[in-house]
Tab-separated table of C-alpha atoms and ligand atoms in Angstrom:
chain	number	residue	atom	x	y	z
P	1	MET	CA	22.599	267.432	171.997
P	2	PHE	CA	21.848	263.771	171.544
P	3	ASN	CA	19.486	262.600	168.846
P	4	SER	CA	18.851	259.485	170.837
P	5	PHE	CA	19.717	259.494	174.484
P	6	LYS	CA	19.086	255.768	174.873
P	7	ALA	CA	21.219	254.912	171.876
P	8	PHE	CA	23.992	257.001	173.322
P	9	ILE	CA	23.843	255.183	176.647
P	10	SER	CA	24.019	251.780	174.978
P	11	LEU	CA	26.992	252.888	172.906
P	12	LEU	CA	28.589	254.155	176.053
P	13	SER	CA	28.322	250.842	177.862
P	14	LEU	CA	29.609	249.097	174.751
P	15	ALA	CA	32.616	251.396	174.607
P	16	THR	CA	33.591	250.827	178.220
P	17	ASN	CA	34.021	247.121	177.472
P	18	LEU	CA	36.581	247.789	174.772
P	19	ALA	CA	40.205	248.665	175.145
P	20	THR	CA	41.149	252.099	173.953
P	21	ILE	CA	44.100	252.324	171.664
P	22	ALA	CA	45.609	255.787	171.977
P	23	ALA	CA	46.129	258.254	174.794
P	24	ALA	CA	44.641	261.737	174.716
P	25	PRO	CA	46.857	264.444	173.170
P	26	ALA	CA	49.512	265.045	175.810
P	27	ASP	CA	50.470	268.423	174.337
P	28	PHE	CA	50.507	270.307	171.034
P	29	SER	CA	53.980	269.248	169.940
P	30	SER	CA	53.062	265.541	170.033
P	31	THR	CA	50.587	266.313	167.231
P	32	ASP	CA	50.808	268.401	164.049
P	33	ALA	CA	48.780	271.195	165.653
P	34	GLN	CA	49.404	274.585	164.014
P	35	TRP	CA	48.729	278.096	165.160
P	36	ILE	CA	46.019	279.386	162.820
P	37	TRP	CA	44.060	282.607	162.319
P	38	THR	CA	42.548	284.336	159.299
P	39	THR	CA	44.114	285.439	156.029
P	40	GLY	CA	43.841	289.036	157.273
P	41	ARG	CA	47.399	289.200	158.508
P	42	ALA	CA	49.067	292.618	158.304
P	43	ALA	CA	51.700	293.403	155.684
P	44	ASP	CA	54.366	293.132	158.382
P	45	GLY	CA	53.780	289.358	158.249
P	46	THR	CA	53.417	288.953	162.005
P	47	THR	CA	50.436	290.906	163.353
P	48	TYR	CA	46.673	290.998	163.148
P	49	PRO	CA	44.380	293.942	163.867
P	50	PRO	CA	42.435	293.770	167.146
P	51	GLY	CA	38.995	292.165	166.857
P	52	ASN	CA	37.083	288.934	166.649
P	53	VAL	CA	37.347	286.129	164.129
P	54	SER	CA	35.158	283.079	163.453
P	55	ILE	CA	36.883	279.720	162.923
P	56	ARG	CA	35.213	276.377	162.103
P	57	ARG	CA	35.959	272.747	161.363
P	58	ASP	CA	33.321	270.283	160.131
P	59	TYR	CA	34.289	266.765	161.102
P	60	PHE	CA	32.874	263.821	159.173
P	61	PRO	CA	33.831	260.454	160.692
P	62	PRO	CA	35.339	257.776	158.444
P	63	THR	CA	32.824	255.300	157.012
P	64	GLY	CA	31.711	252.776	159.600
P	65	LYS	CA	33.008	254.815	162.569
P	66	THR	CA	30.696	256.221	165.237
P	67	PRO	CA	32.212	259.123	167.209
P	68	LEU	CA	31.462	259.017	170.929
P	69	SER	CA	33.474	261.851	172.410
P	70	ALA	CA	36.233	264.377	171.891
P	71	GLU	CA	38.956	265.495	174.205
P	72	ILE	CA	39.888	269.011	173.156
P	73	LEU	CA	43.175	270.691	174.074
P	74	ILE	CA	42.993	274.370	173.114
P	75	THR	CA	44.271	277.877	173.634
P	76	ALA	CA	44.070	281.141	171.720
P	77	ASP	CA	45.911	284.440	171.733
P	78	ASN	CA	44.180	286.368	173.208
P	79	ALA	CA	40.826	284.693	173.880
P	80	TYR	CA	38.414	282.056	172.620
P	81	THR	CA	34.909	280.783	173.040
P	82	LEU	CA	34.698	277.116	172.023
P	83	TYR	CA	31.524	275.545	170.654
P	84	VAL	CA	30.832	271.927	169.721
P	85	ASN	CA	27.720	271.318	167.611
P	86	GLY	CA	26.434	274.778	168.486
P	87	GLU	CA	26.784	274.438	172.247
P	88	GLU	CA	29.208	276.613	174.183
P	89	ILE	CA	31.800	274.408	175.867
P	90	GLY	CA	34.160	276.938	177.392
P	91	ALA	CA	35.757	280.361	177.114
P	92	GLN	CA	39.180	281.530	178.263
P	93	ALA	CA	41.419	284.523	177.815
P	94	ASN	CA	44.896	283.315	178.753
P	95	PHE	CA	46.954	282.155	175.805
P	96	GLN	CA	49.838	281.053	178.024
P	97	GLN	CA	47.613	278.330	179.473
P	98	ALA	CA	45.956	275.582	177.418
P	99	PHE	CA	42.698	273.981	178.593
P	100	ARG	CA	41.103	270.563	178.166
P	101	TYR	CA	37.459	269.792	177.522
P	102	CYS	CA	35.755	266.440	177.209
P	103	VAL	CA	32.641	266.559	175.048
P	104	ALA	CA	30.112	263.991	173.851
P	105	LEU	CA	29.817	263.868	170.048
P	106	GLU	CA	27.040	263.115	167.612
P	107	ALA	CA	27.136	259.821	165.725
P	108	GLY	CA	27.633	261.602	162.368
P	109	CYS	CA	29.006	265.042	161.470
P	110	ASN	CA	30.334	267.202	164.294
P	111	VAL	CA	31.248	270.881	164.187
P	112	PHE	CA	34.031	272.472	166.210
P	113	ALA	CA	33.747	276.263	166.176
P	114	VAL	CA	35.812	278.941	167.859
P	115	GLU	CA	35.157	282.631	168.259
P	116	GLY	CA	38.661	283.996	168.605
P	117	GLN	CA	39.598	287.434	169.822
P	118	ASN	CA	42.739	289.492	169.331
P	119	THR	CA	42.797	292.207	171.978
P	120	PRO	CA	44.603	295.486	171.323
P	121	SER	CA	48.002	296.054	172.832
P	122	PRO	CA	47.683	297.619	176.309
P	123	THR	CA	49.326	300.849	175.211
P	124	ALA	CA	47.543	301.599	171.922
P	125	SER	CA	43.989	300.489	171.153
P	126	ASN	CA	44.388	300.248	167.373
P	127	VAL	CA	47.782	298.625	167.200
P	128	GLY	CA	47.798	295.037	166.050
P	129	ASN	CA	49.738	292.179	167.548
P	130	ALA	CA	50.115	288.442	167.285
P	131	ALA	CA	46.928	286.367	167.174
P	132	GLY	CA	46.485	282.612	166.949
P	133	LEU	CA	44.386	279.593	167.789
P	134	ILE	CA	45.890	276.173	168.426
P	135	SER	CA	44.015	272.970	169.225
P	136	ALA	CA	44.445	269.191	169.202
P	137	ILE	CA	41.251	267.142	169.353
P	138	GLU	CA	41.170	263.436	170.056
P	139	ILE	CA	38.035	261.817	168.658
P	140	ARG	CA	37.034	258.584	170.380
P	141	TYR	CA	34.919	256.063	168.440
P	142	SER	CA	32.497	253.430	169.679
P	143	ASP	CA	34.960	250.686	168.661
P	144	GLY	CA	37.524	252.046	171.131
P	145	PHE	CA	39.844	253.507	168.497
P	146	THR	CA	40.734	257.173	168.285
P	147	ASP	CA	41.757	259.783	165.726
P	148	THR	CA	43.355	263.147	166.378
P	149	ILE	CA	42.485	266.242	164.387
P	150	VAL	CA	44.400	269.493	164.816
P	151	THR	CA	44.166	273.129	163.829
P	152	ASP	CA	45.466	273.349	160.254
P	153	ALA	CA	44.353	274.481	156.776
P	154	GLU	CA	41.334	272.139	157.019
P	155	TRP	CA	39.734	274.771	159.267
P	156	HIS	CA	37.858	277.742	157.813
P	157	ALA	CA	38.385	281.222	159.237
P	158	ILE	CA	36.900	284.636	158.605
P	159	THR	CA	37.337	288.092	160.158
P	160	GLY	CA	34.468	289.221	162.384
P	161	ALA	CA	31.994	287.658	164.787
P	162	VAL	CA	29.515	285.895	162.481
P	163	PRO	CA	26.098	285.314	164.101
P	164	GLY	CA	25.136	281.636	164.169
P	165	PHE	CA	28.454	280.448	162.748
P	166	GLN	CA	28.775	277.827	165.510
P	167	GLN	CA	25.601	276.015	164.463
P	168	VAL	CA	25.900	272.660	162.684
P	169	ALA	CA	23.688	273.831	159.819
P	170	PHE	CA	25.817	276.926	159.107
P	171	ASP	CA	27.443	276.784	155.691
P	172	ASP	CA	31.082	277.903	155.776
P	173	SER	CA	31.937	276.572	152.309
P	174	ALA	CA	32.522	280.114	151.008
P	175	TRP	CA	34.954	280.923	153.815
P	176	PRO	CA	38.682	280.797	153.102
P	177	ALA	CA	40.901	278.168	154.649
P	178	ALA	CA	42.501	279.278	157.887
P	179	PHE	CA	45.925	280.875	157.526
P	180	VAL	CA	48.530	278.531	159.002
P	181	GLU	CA	51.116	280.397	161.051
P	182	GLY	CA	53.169	277.390	162.120
P	183	PRO	CA	53.695	274.749	164.817
P	184	ILE	CA	54.060	275.412	168.513
P	185	GLY	CA	57.790	274.826	168.756
P	186	THR	CA	58.950	277.324	166.136
P	187	THR	CA	56.260	279.963	165.733
P	188	ALA	CA	56.919	283.376	167.274
P	189	PRO	CA	56.046	284.815	169.685
P	190	TRP	CA	54.608	281.735	171.415
P	191	ASN	CA	57.691	279.550	171.005
P	192	THR	CA	59.583	281.799	173.401
P	193	ILE	CA	56.646	282.803	175.650
P	194	GLY	CA	55.523	279.217	176.150
P	195	VAL	CA	52.108	277.622	176.666
P	196	ALA	CA	51.400	275.621	179.829
P	197	ILE	CA	49.685	272.273	179.185
P	198	PRO	CA	47.250	270.829	181.759
P	199	PRO	CA	47.723	267.188	182.791
P	200	THR	CA	45.705	264.643	180.837
P	201	THR	CA	43.834	263.533	183.918
P	202	ASP	CA	42.101	266.001	186.142
P	203	ASP	CA	41.095	264.081	189.242
P	204	PRO	CA	42.309	265.966	192.303
P	205	GLY	CA	39.158	265.149	194.274
P	206	PRO	CA	36.956	267.569	196.177
P	207	ASP	CA	38.623	270.567	197.833
P	208	LEU	CA	36.836	271.440	201.060
P	209	THR	CA	39.333	274.218	201.796
P	210	SER	CA	37.963	276.222	198.851
P	211	ALA	CA	34.356	275.911	200.085
P	212	THR	CA	32.517	278.508	202.149
P	213	TRP	CA	30.214	277.933	205.133
P	214	ILE	CA	26.637	278.741	204.175
P	215	TRP	CA	23.300	279.004	205.950
P	216	THR	CA	20.039	280.905	205.583
P	217	ASN	CA	19.281	284.604	206.051
P	218	GLU	CA	18.477	283.761	209.678
P	219	VAL	CA	22.158	284.213	210.547
P	220	SER	CA	24.149	287.429	210.430
P	221	GLY	CA	27.518	285.681	210.483
P	222	PRO	CA	29.302	282.483	211.487
P	223	THR	CA	29.084	283.133	215.224
P	224	SER	CA	25.495	284.392	215.343
P	225	ASN	CA	22.852	282.061	216.700
P	226	ALA	CA	20.508	280.399	214.208
P	227	PRO	CA	16.986	279.175	214.985
P	228	ILE	CA	16.757	275.548	216.057
P	229	GLY	CA	15.501	273.217	213.340
P	230	GLY	CA	16.155	271.783	209.898
P	231	ARG	CA	16.700	273.810	206.739
P	232	ALA	CA	16.797	272.702	203.094
P	233	PHE	CA	19.782	273.481	200.824
P	234	LEU	CA	20.022	272.713	197.138
P	235	LYS	CA	22.542	272.869	194.342
P	236	THR	CA	21.714	271.674	190.857
P	237	PHE	CA	24.651	271.477	188.507
P	238	SER	CA	24.601	270.791	184.763
P	239	LEU	CA	27.750	269.797	182.934
P	240	PRO	CA	28.543	272.016	179.936
P	241	GLY	CA	27.866	270.917	176.400
P	242	GLY	CA	25.420	268.159	177.303
P	243	GLN	CA	28.105	266.028	178.932
P	244	LEU	CA	26.996	263.248	181.231
P	245	ALA	CA	28.202	262.503	184.743
P	246	ASP	CA	27.828	259.178	186.513
P	247	SER	CA	29.413	259.697	189.919
P	248	ILE	CA	30.167	262.278	192.560
P	249	VAL	CA	32.655	262.439	195.405
P	250	ILE	CA	31.571	264.915	198.067
P	251	ASP	CA	33.127	266.048	201.339
P	252	ILE	CA	30.496	267.492	203.648
P	253	VAL	CA	30.046	268.695	207.217
P	254	ALA	CA	27.296	270.635	208.993
P	255	ASP	CA	26.772	272.282	212.350
P	256	ASN	CA	25.031	270.388	213.820
P	257	GLU	CA	23.882	267.552	211.565
P	258	TYR	CA	22.761	266.816	208.021
P	259	THR	CA	21.474	264.303	205.536
P	260	LEU	CA	22.847	264.396	201.984
P	261	TYR	CA	20.804	263.385	198.924
P	262	ILE	CA	22.192	262.869	195.430
P	263	ASN	CA	19.606	262.893	192.623
P	264	GLY	CA	16.823	262.214	195.116
P	265	LEU	CA	18.478	259.286	196.941
P	266	VAL	CA	19.937	259.200	200.461
P	267	ALA	CA	23.745	259.162	200.449
P	268	GLY	CA	24.159	259.455	204.209
P	269	SER	CA	24.169	261.583	207.313
P	270	GLY	CA	26.637	263.172	209.709
P	271	THR	CA	26.312	264.529	213.234
P	272	ASP	CA	29.809	265.809	214.118
P	273	PHE	CA	30.770	269.286	212.930
P	274	HIS	CA	34.440	268.760	213.812
P	275	THR	CA	34.915	266.165	211.078
P	276	ALA	CA	33.709	266.074	207.466
P	277	GLN	CA	32.472	262.888	205.806
P	278	ARG	CA	33.266	261.778	202.270
P	279	PHE	CA	30.591	260.048	200.191
P	280	GLU	CA	31.197	258.543	196.772
P	281	VAL	CA	27.929	258.008	194.931
P	282	ASN	CA	27.333	256.367	191.554
P	283	PHE	CA	24.208	257.247	189.594
P	284	VAL	CA	22.518	256.715	186.240
P	285	PRO	CA	24.349	258.890	183.675
P	286	SER	CA	22.830	262.348	183.806
P	287	ASN	CA	23.675	265.829	182.536
P	288	THR	CA	22.359	267.428	185.715
P	289	VAL	CA	23.296	266.477	189.253
P	290	THR	CA	21.045	267.447	192.165
P	291	ILE	CA	22.804	267.865	195.498
P	292	ALA	CA	20.238	268.335	198.284
P	293	VAL	CA	20.996	268.708	201.981
P	294	TRP	CA	18.713	268.775	205.006
P	295	ALA	CA	20.852	270.477	207.665
P	296	VAL	CA	19.724	270.831	211.260
P	297	ASN	CA	20.636	273.211	214.058
P	298	VAL	CA	19.891	271.038	217.108
P	299	PRO	CA	19.012	272.232	220.649
P	300	PRO	CA	20.298	274.177	222.483
P	301	GLY	CA	20.988	276.090	219.242
P	302	GLY	CA	23.930	278.372	218.580
P	303	PRO	CA	25.753	278.890	215.267
P	304	ALA	CA	24.761	276.841	212.224
P	305	GLY	CA	26.573	276.164	208.983
P	306	LEU	CA	26.977	273.824	206.037
P	307	LEU	CA	30.287	273.234	204.223
P	308	ALA	CA	30.717	270.921	201.232
P	309	ALA	CA	32.949	270.350	198.205
P	310	ALA	CA	32.236	267.928	195.386
P	311	GLU	CA	33.937	266.478	192.349
P	312	ILE	CA	31.391	265.515	189.712
P	313	ARG	CA	32.845	262.925	187.404
P	314	GLY	CA	31.962	263.000	183.740
P	315	CYS	CA	31.393	259.638	182.115
P	316	THR	CA	31.268	260.501	178.433
P	317	CYS	CA	34.930	260.225	177.687
P	318	GLY	CA	37.074	258.675	180.331
P	319	CYS	CA	39.388	261.644	179.878
P	320	GLY	CA	38.977	263.472	183.105
P	321	ALA	CA	35.913	265.607	182.372
P	322	ASN	CA	35.327	266.446	185.999
P	323	ALA	CA	33.516	269.421	187.435
P	324	PHE	CA	33.960	270.915	190.870
P	325	VAL	CA	31.276	272.356	193.106
P	326	VAL	CA	31.591	273.950	196.546
P	327	THR	CA	29.072	275.459	198.936
P	328	ASP	CA	28.775	279.161	198.081
P	329	ALA	CA	26.158	281.760	197.135
P	330	THR	CA	25.140	279.694	194.084
P	331	TRP	CA	23.392	277.266	196.450
P	332	VAL	CA	19.821	278.047	197.446
P	333	TYR	CA	17.974	277.457	200.693
P	334	ASN	CA	14.477	277.196	202.074
P	335	THR	CA	13.441	277.860	205.659
P	336	THR	CA	10.163	275.882	205.587
P	337	ASN	CA	10.101	273.125	208.194
P	338	PRO	CA	9.172	270.398	207.477
P	339	ALA	CA	10.975	270.642	204.142
P	340	PRO	CA	9.070	271.427	200.928
P	341	ALA	CA	7.831	268.137	199.474
P	342	ASP	CA	10.134	266.569	196.882
P	343	PHE	CA	12.865	269.208	197.197
P	344	ILE	CA	15.479	266.461	197.091
P	345	ASN	CA	14.320	265.211	193.686
P	346	PRO	CA	15.811	266.050	190.271
P	347	GLY	CA	13.692	268.617	188.451
P	348	PHE	CA	12.372	270.281	191.627
P	349	ASP	CA	11.536	273.932	190.921
P	350	ASP	CA	13.735	275.973	193.278
P	351	SER	CA	13.289	279.214	191.332
P	352	GLN	CA	11.588	280.857	194.338
P	353	TRP	CA	14.392	279.892	196.718
P	354	ALA	CA	16.901	282.503	197.838
P	355	ALA	CA	20.697	282.416	197.432
P	356	ALA	CA	22.526	280.950	200.410
P	357	ILE	CA	24.134	283.350	202.872
P	358	VAL	CA	27.912	282.946	202.908
P	359	GLU	CA	29.210	282.977	206.479
P	360	GLY	CA	32.899	282.700	205.652
P	361	PRO	CA	35.624	280.483	204.201
P	362	TYR	CA	36.838	277.082	205.386
P	363	GLY	CA	38.835	277.612	208.584
P	364	ILE	CA	36.727	280.456	209.963
P	365	ALA	CA	35.678	280.466	213.646
P	366	PRO	CA	33.847	278.870	215.337
P	367	TRP	CA	34.518	275.758	213.256
P	368	GLY	CA	38.204	276.191	212.439
P	369	ASN	CA	39.964	273.626	210.248
P	370	VAL	CA	37.468	270.771	210.273
P	371	ALA	CA	39.101	267.418	209.596
P	372	ILE	CA	39.096	266.491	205.896
P	373	PRO	CA	38.215	262.845	205.259
P	374	THR	CA	40.694	260.490	203.661
P	375	SER	CA	38.312	257.568	203.202
P	376	THR	CA	34.684	257.263	202.193
P	377	SER	CA	31.749	256.679	204.513
P	378	PRO	CA	29.125	253.966	203.975
P	379	GLN	CA	25.526	254.798	203.122
P	380	SER	CA	23.558	255.736	206.244
P	381	ALA	CA	19.965	256.576	207.193
P	382	PRO	CA	18.475	260.111	207.299
P	383	VAL	CA	18.717	262.060	210.556
P	384	SER	CA	15.501	262.563	212.516
P	385	GLY	CA	13.114	264.861	210.659
P	386	ALA	CA	14.961	264.616	207.309
P	387	PRO	CA	12.998	263.511	204.221
P	388	ASP	CA	12.997	259.764	203.664
P	389	ALA	CA	14.055	258.337	200.306
P	390	PRO	CA	15.624	255.153	198.919
P	391	PRO	CA	19.372	254.734	199.430
P	392	ALA	CA	21.825	255.988	196.831
P	393	THR	CA	24.501	253.684	195.377
P	394	VAL	CA	27.304	254.605	197.761
P	395	VAL	CA	30.801	253.259	197.128
P	396	SER	CA	32.609	252.939	200.418
P	397	SER	CA	36.256	252.126	200.933
A	1	NAG	C1	34.755	288.269	170.895
A	1	NAG	O1	35.357	287.047	171.315
A	1	NAG	C2	35.455	286.883	172.704
A	1	NAG	C3	36.227	285.593	172.967
A	1	NAG	O2	35.601	284.516	172.347
A	1	NAG	C4	34.081	286.873	173.314
A	1	NAG	O3	34.174	286.764	174.726
A	1	NAG	C5	33.331	288.136	172.934
A	1	NAG	O4	31.994	288.056	173.386
A	1	NAG	C6	33.340	288.341	171.421
A	1	NAG	N1	32.750	289.631	171.093
A	1	NAG	C7	31.763	289.768	170.208
A	1	NAG	C8	31.307	291.168	169.950
A	1	NAG	O5	31.255	288.829	169.626
A	2	NAG	C1	10.212	277.490	200.233
A	2	NAG	O1	9.919	276.637	199.132
A	2	NAG	C2	8.604	276.760	198.635
A	2	NAG	C3	8.433	275.695	197.569
A	2	NAG	O2	9.457	275.811	196.606
A	2	NAG	C4	8.413	278.175	198.114
A	2	NAG	O3	7.089	278.331	197.630
A	2	NAG	C5	8.686	279.181	199.205
A	2	NAG	O4	8.635	280.479	198.675
A	2	NAG	C6	10.041	278.942	199.861
A	2	NAG	N1	10.141	279.794	201.038
A	2	NAG	C7	11.256	280.189	201.622
A	2	NAG	C8	11.100	281.088	202.787
A	2	NAG	O5	12.369	279.866	201.265
């Protein structure tokens, strides 16, 4: 997504030294955001036929301004897929709930594109109903100032799913202007149904209670005995749309002990499965975060499990672009002991590793409600037998 990664990083550090002038769009009514769709509205003046539409907005920054990021507040009736500069950023199908996205921008022209969908009424598949897209986008520049663009007649909209329409190079100059239905406060039916707006900051921290205990296929459940020894677990997570993260907060506990690595560096270890530890780790801005764990079932053996929840903090915008990761079947494991060389490092090929076995949710026996940390732990050394690596930058309170 970035023409020059290094240039982006230097702009980023420049921007963090400058005060920002405006807050992100709090809601739609604080802007001039309009519900828009295509010109294909039915003769009744209120409904659209079911089906997909393609909607686009080319954004050229004012002379001398370098866009850094956009915070996008958006919803659509009934569904949308949002793209920025050709990359899919998010998709939702709940028009009563708006969503926020924080996306890094290109230095020049940027393209916001939405594939909107009007679904048929539940009772009759060909009967039309209301359809609309509404969005407010705060553009943040390298000088710390911001502009807000909104859905209005500046957008172009056409009936149908148009292949490739989300790409920057796509030419929408022949498309008609979007049809403007009206602002949020007065436009039926949404003015009476209502649209819930998410808070401008999204920093609830990790949620261990939504994580599941995982282990390898050597267990048949949470109370079955696992072989004694260390096992490798891995989760690589990429932020959508090329966004960068620069820190992670992770709550983690293992039966019996573990060492946690973030992007190849040792965050710390724990040896008490009654109590989780919290580590806060800063790292060089990266799109992908590698969470690696060496977890050990120590003699005399018995059940084994790993439970973790992380908040990955995006750094491109300062507008709460956080992602949340918990231990589940999207993690992978390896039973080789000692651990495969370099498995803790970013870029390790885990394609041959199997999906983790889910033993059960937080709270399940034999571990029960393990204590959730309220403060962070300092960096600590690997447990015996765990891969050695340099220490991570651990922020401890
Ligand atoms: C129609 O739009 C919805 C919402 O963006 C999307 O999930 C779906 O894949 C689209 N369908 C087609 C045929 O493009
Ligand atoms: C363990 O990892 C190695 C290296 O990635 C891989 O070749 C092997 O298939 C894995 N084996 C198991 C049992 O997970």
